PDB file of C-alpha atoms in Angstrom:
ATOM      1  CA  MET A 279      33.989  19.832 -19.923  1.00 34.00           C
ATOM      2  CA  ARG A 280      30.804  18.059 -19.284  1.00 34.00           C
ATOM      3  CA  ARG A 281      28.716  16.671 -22.122  1.00 36.00           C
ATOM      4  CA  ALA A 282      25.025  17.204 -22.293  1.00 37.00           C
ATOM      5  CA  THR A 283      23.107  14.252 -20.950  1.00 37.00           C
ATOM      6  CA  ALA A 284      21.081  12.386 -23.503  1.00 39.00           C
ATOM      7  CA  ARG A 285      17.489  11.414 -22.793  1.00 42.00           C
ATOM      8  CA  PRO A 286      17.448   8.068 -20.965  1.00 44.00           C
ATOM      9  CA  SER A 287      16.815   5.081 -23.177  1.00 48.00           C
ATOM     10  CA  ARG A 288      13.681   3.017 -22.729  1.00 47.00           C
ATOM     11  CA  SER A 289      15.677   0.241 -21.055  1.00 49.00           C
ATOM     12  CA  SER A 290      17.356   2.637 -18.621  1.00 48.00           C
ATOM     13  CA  ARG A 291      13.955   4.172 -17.769  1.00 46.00           C
ATOM     14  CA  ARG A 292      12.709   0.652 -17.004  1.00 49.00           C
ATOM     15  CA  SER A 293      15.695   0.023 -14.716  1.00 51.00           C
ATOM     16  CA  VAL A 294      15.060   3.320 -12.888  1.00 48.00           C
ATOM     17  CA  GLU A 295      11.375   2.375 -12.580  1.00 52.00           C
ATOM     18  CA  ALA A 296      12.347  -1.023 -11.210  1.00 49.00           C
ATOM     19  CA  GLU A 297      14.462   0.652  -8.505  1.00 65.00           C
ATOM     20  CA  LEU A 298      11.549   2.699  -7.133  1.00 85.00           C
ATOM     21  CA  VAL A 299      10.254   1.520  -3.798  1.00 93.00           C
ATOM     22  CA  ARG A 300       6.486   1.549  -3.964  1.00 97.00           C
ATOM     23  CA  PHE A 301       5.545  -0.651  -1.010  1.00 98.00           C
ATOM     24  CA  VAL A 302       6.741   0.073   2.511  1.00 97.00           C
ATOM     25  CA  LEU A 303       6.085  -1.424   5.933  1.00 98.00           C
ATOM     26  CA  SER A 304       6.120   1.247   8.612  1.00 97.00           C
ATOM     27  CA  ALA A 305       6.392   1.027  12.385  1.00 97.00           C
ATOM     28  CA  SER A 306       5.414   4.693  12.698  1.00 97.00           C
ATOM     29  CA  ALA A 307       2.386   6.774  11.733  1.00 97.00           C
ATOM     30  CA  ILE A 308       1.625   7.038   8.007  1.00 97.00           C
ATOM     31  CA  ASP A 309       1.888  10.532   6.510  1.00 96.00           C
ATOM     32  CA  PRO A 310      -0.675  10.581   3.665  1.00 96.00           C
ATOM     33  CA  VAL A 311       0.489  13.999   2.455  1.00 96.00           C
ATOM     34  CA  ALA A 312       4.030  12.726   1.969  1.00 95.00           C
ATOM     35  CA  MET A 313       2.715   9.613   0.241  1.00 95.00           C
ATOM     36  CA  GLN A 314       0.485  11.636  -2.082  1.00 96.00           C
ATOM     37  CA  SER A 315       3.434  13.840  -3.056  1.00 96.00           C
ATOM     38  CA  ARG A 316       5.052  10.746  -4.590  1.00 95.00           C
ATOM     39  CA  LEU A 317       2.119  10.511  -7.006  1.00 97.00           C
ATOM     40  CA  ARG A 318       2.365  14.012  -8.440  1.00 96.00           C
ATOM     41  CA  ASP A 319       3.201  13.977 -12.110  1.00 97.00           C
ATOM     42  CA  ALA A 320       2.373  16.254 -15.039  1.00 98.00           C
ATOM     43  CA  ARG A 321       0.797  13.266 -16.831  1.00 98.00           C
ATOM     44  CA  ALA A 322      -1.692  12.668 -14.001  1.00 98.00           C
ATOM     45  CA  GLY A 323      -5.159  14.176 -14.057  1.00 98.00           C
ATOM     46  CA  ALA A 324      -6.514  11.985 -11.279  1.00 98.00           C
ATOM     47  CA  CYS A 325      -5.390  10.741  -7.904  1.00 98.00           C
ATOM     48  CA  THR A 326      -7.256   8.252  -5.738  1.00 98.00           C
ATOM     49  CA  SER A 327      -6.327   6.936  -2.347  1.00 98.00           C
ATOM     50  CA  PHE A 328      -7.605   4.448   0.178  1.00 98.00           C
ATOM     51  CA  GLU A 329      -7.059   4.725   3.919  1.00 98.00           C
ATOM     52  CA  GLY A 330      -7.684   1.771   6.207  1.00 98.00           C
ATOM     53  CA  TRP A 331      -8.265   2.777   9.861  1.00 98.00           C
ATOM     54  CA  VAL A 332      -8.480   0.784  13.053  1.00 98.00           C
ATOM     55  CA  ARG A 333     -12.165   0.608  14.038  1.00 97.00           C
ATOM     56  CA  ASP A 334     -13.635   0.004  17.475  1.00 98.00           C
ATOM     57  CA  HIS A 335     -15.585  -3.111  16.588  1.00 97.00           C
ATOM     58  CA  ASN A 336     -15.385  -6.293  14.564  1.00 95.00           C
ATOM     59  CA  ASP A 337     -17.783  -9.179  14.172  1.00 93.00           C
ATOM     60  CA  GLY A 338     -19.995  -7.953  16.999  1.00 96.00           C
ATOM     61  CA  ARG A 339     -17.181  -7.397  19.489  1.00 96.00           C
ATOM     62  CA  ALA A 340     -15.757  -4.188  20.921  1.00 98.00           C
ATOM     63  CA  VAL A 341     -12.139  -3.751  19.821  1.00 97.00           C
ATOM     64  CA  THR A 342      -9.676  -1.661  21.852  1.00 98.00           C
ATOM     65  CA  GLY A 343      -6.720  -1.810  19.450  1.00 97.00           C
ATOM     66  CA  LEU A 344      -4.671  -4.176  17.363  1.00 96.00           C
ATOM     67  CA  HIS A 345      -1.219  -5.408  16.543  1.00 97.00           C
ATOM     68  CA  TYR A 346       0.138  -6.079  13.045  1.00 97.00           C
ATOM     69  CA  GLU A 347       3.012  -8.452  12.435  1.00 97.00           C
ATOM     70  CA  ALA A 348       4.655  -9.209   9.122  1.00 96.00           C
ATOM     71  CA  TYR A 349       7.276 -11.415   7.614  1.00 94.00           C
ATOM     72  CA  ALA A 350       8.965  -8.198   6.487  1.00 96.00           C
ATOM     73  CA  GLU A 351      11.179  -9.439   3.662  1.00 97.00           C
ATOM     74  CA  LEU A 352       8.411 -11.474   2.060  1.00 97.00           C
ATOM     75  CA  ALA A 353       5.756  -8.801   2.723  1.00 97.00           C
ATOM     76  CA  GLU A 354       7.817  -6.075   1.053  1.00 97.00           C
ATOM     77  CA  ARG A 355       8.684  -8.309  -1.888  1.00 97.00           C
ATOM     78  CA  GLU A 356       5.023  -9.311  -2.400  1.00 98.00           C
ATOM     79  CA  GLY A 357       3.850  -5.715  -1.938  1.00 98.00           C
ATOM     80  CA  GLU A 358       6.324  -4.551  -4.586  1.00 97.00           C
ATOM     81  CA  ALA A 359       5.130  -7.314  -6.919  1.00 98.00           C
ATOM     82  CA  ILE A 360       1.509  -6.204  -6.493  1.00 98.00           C
ATOM     83  CA  LEU A 361       2.357  -2.592  -7.290  1.00 98.00           C
ATOM     84  CA  ALA A 362       4.492  -3.629 -10.277  1.00 97.00           C
ATOM     85  CA  ASP A 363       1.558  -5.745 -11.511  1.00 98.00           C
ATOM     86  CA  ALA A 364      -0.757  -2.742 -11.102  1.00 98.00           C
ATOM     87  CA  MET A 365       1.605  -0.571 -13.161  1.00 97.00           C
ATOM     88  CA  HIS A 366       1.308  -3.064 -16.031  1.00 97.00           C
ATOM     89  CA  ARG A 367      -2.342  -4.039 -15.569  1.00 98.00           C
ATOM     90  CA  PHE A 368      -3.827  -0.512 -15.415  1.00 98.00           C
ATOM     91  CA  ASP A 369      -3.210   2.667 -17.393  1.00 98.00           C
ATOM     92  CA  ILE A 370      -1.758   4.535 -14.402  1.00 98.00           C
ATOM     93  CA  VAL A 371       1.146   6.879 -13.814  1.00 98.00           C
ATOM     94  CA  GLU A 372       2.226   5.805 -10.308  1.00 98.00           C
ATOM     95  CA  ALA A 373       1.106   3.711  -7.355  1.00 98.00           C
ATOM     96  CA  VAL A 374       2.370   3.496  -3.787  1.00 98.00           C
ATOM     97  CA  CYS A 375       1.312   1.694  -0.611  1.00 98.00           C
ATOM     98  CA  THR A 376       2.318   1.777   3.048  1.00 98.00           C
ATOM     99  CA  HIS A 377       1.152  -0.711   5.674  1.00 98.00           C
ATOM    100  CA  ARG A 378       1.682  -0.299   9.395  1.00 98.00           C
ATOM    101  CA  ILE A 379       3.142  -2.912  11.687  1.00 98.00           C
ATOM    102  CA  GLY A 380       3.201  -2.912  15.489  1.00 98.00           C
ATOM    103  CA  GLU A 381       0.638  -1.637  17.976  1.00 98.00           C
ATOM    104  CA  LEU A 382      -2.167   0.569  16.676  1.00 98.00           C
ATOM    105  CA  ALA A 383      -4.900   2.395  18.590  1.00 98.00           C
ATOM    106  CA  ILE A 384      -8.494   2.949  17.505  1.00 98.00           C
ATOM    107  CA  GLY A 385      -8.608   5.527  14.718  1.00 98.00           C
ATOM    108  CA  GLU A 386      -5.006   5.122  13.590  1.00 98.00           C
ATOM    109  CA  MET A 387      -4.329   4.592   9.908  1.00 98.00           C
ATOM    110  CA  ALA A 388      -3.264   1.013   9.210  1.00 98.00           C
ATOM    111  CA  VAL A 389      -2.786   1.151   5.444  1.00 98.00           C
ATOM    112  CA  TRP A 390      -2.618   3.783   2.725  1.00 98.00           C
ATOM    113  CA  VAL A 391      -2.804   3.144  -1.029  1.00 98.00           C
ATOM    114  CA  GLY A 392      -2.497   5.897  -3.617  1.00 98.00           C
ATOM    115  CA  VAL A 393      -2.686   5.848  -7.393  1.00 98.00           C
ATOM    116  CA  SER A 394      -2.282   8.574 -10.000  1.00 98.00           C
ATOM    117  CA  ALA A 395      -3.456   8.274 -13.589  1.00 98.00           C
ATOM    118  CA  ALA A 396      -4.427  10.413 -16.532  1.00 98.00           C
ATOM    119  CA  HIS A 397      -8.097   9.551 -15.911  1.00 98.00           C
ATOM    120  CA  ARG A 398     -10.194   8.661 -12.845  1.00 98.00           C
ATOM    121  CA  ASP A 399     -11.509   5.297 -14.023  1.00 98.00           C
ATOM    122  CA  ALA A 400      -8.022   3.794 -14.113  1.00 98.00           C
ATOM    123  CA  ALA A 401      -7.064   5.427 -10.804  1.00 98.00           C
ATOM    124  CA  PHE A 402     -10.162   4.079  -8.985  1.00 98.00           C
ATOM    125  CA  ALA A 403      -9.855   0.599 -10.487  1.00 98.00           C
ATOM    126  CA  ALA A 404      -6.152   0.279  -9.716  1.00 98.00           C
ATOM    127  CA  CYS A 405      -6.534   1.576  -6.152  1.00 98.00           C
ATOM    128  CA  ARG A 406      -9.287  -0.941  -5.412  1.00 98.00           C
ATOM    129  CA  TRP A 407      -7.352  -3.785  -7.011  1.00 98.00           C
ATOM    130  CA  ILE A 408      -4.185  -2.953  -5.057  1.00 98.00           C
ATOM    131  CA  ILE A 409      -5.824  -2.916  -1.612  1.00 98.00           C
ATOM    132  CA  ASP A 410      -7.673  -6.164  -2.368  1.00 97.00           C
ATOM    133  CA  GLU A 411      -4.443  -7.830  -3.490  1.00 98.00           C
ATOM    134  CA  VAL A 412      -2.490  -6.506  -0.485  1.00 97.00           C
ATOM    135  CA  LYS A 413      -5.121  -7.909   1.880  1.00 95.00           C
ATOM    136  CA  ALA A 414      -5.122 -11.271   0.085  1.00 95.00           C
ATOM    137  CA  ARG A 415      -1.430 -11.779  -0.708  1.00 96.00           C
ATOM    138  CA  VAL A 416       0.879  -9.846   1.620  1.00 96.00           C
ATOM    139  CA  PRO A 417       1.891 -11.811   4.756  1.00 95.00           C
ATOM    140  CA  ILE A 418       0.737  -9.345   7.403  1.00 95.00           C
ATOM    141  CA  TRP A 419      -1.137 -10.707  10.388  1.00 95.00           C
ATOM    142  CA  LYS A 420      -3.589  -8.804  12.579  1.00 95.00           C
ATOM    143  CA  ARG A 421      -4.255  -9.494  16.245  1.00 97.00           C
ATOM    144  CA  GLU A 422      -7.199  -7.647  17.724  1.00 97.00           C
ATOM    145  CA  ARG A 423      -7.511  -6.752  21.401  1.00 97.00           C
ATOM    146  CA  TYR A 424     -11.060  -6.915  22.730  1.00 97.00           C
ATOM    147  CA  ALA A 425     -12.832  -4.948  25.452  1.00 97.00           C
ATOM    148  CA  GLU A 426     -13.297  -8.191  27.442  1.00 96.00           C
ATOM    149  CA  GLY A 427      -9.508  -8.460  27.802  1.00 96.00           C
ATOM    150  CA  ASP A 428      -8.799 -11.270  25.371  1.00 96.00           C
ATOM    151  CA  ALA A 429      -7.217 -11.051  21.908  1.00 96.00           C
ATOM    152  CA  GLY A 430      -7.383 -12.988  18.674  1.00 94.00           C
ATOM    153  CA  TRP A 431      -5.572 -13.359  15.364  1.00 94.00           C
ATOM    154  CA  LEU A 432      -7.645 -12.687  12.266  1.00 88.00           C
ATOM    155  CA  HIS A 433      -7.299 -13.900   8.727  1.00 71.00           C
ATOM    156  CA  PRO A 434      -7.445 -11.097   6.179  1.00 61.00           C
ATOM    157  CA  ALA A 435     -10.627 -10.881   4.159  1.00 58.00           C
ATOM    158  CA  PRO A 436     -10.371  -9.526   0.626  1.00 54.00           C
TER     159      PRO A 436
END
């Protein structure tokens, strides 16, 4: 006979929360619908997201595409730390982020951040804070390819 399961204790809920993977590096196209589904929660009345796309120009030069490289272990650990910080810093329900690595063409999505919260102010603030922190702290490097045939590494700008 199986006993009814008791409601998880606060400490076990924390350990389950700690096991969630919120930050992912991806070598394939980002599926924003799948990412948004991870944010759905009965407590959430707001959902915000940010999509970063590869544009065809930068600093006055025509860009034909780019390549992202990452120190994967460190990038995922730092990305998880940022999202854990966001969970404590803002009154939000959930937050997730995916960043591409590899070759990307113009128009492809390079990064997706999503946040759910009871109210929009917290969702907007957390989403903005997360993308700024990811750009500043996560070791992901971008190499742009230019129309003239050369390429160059760029430092992220917050």
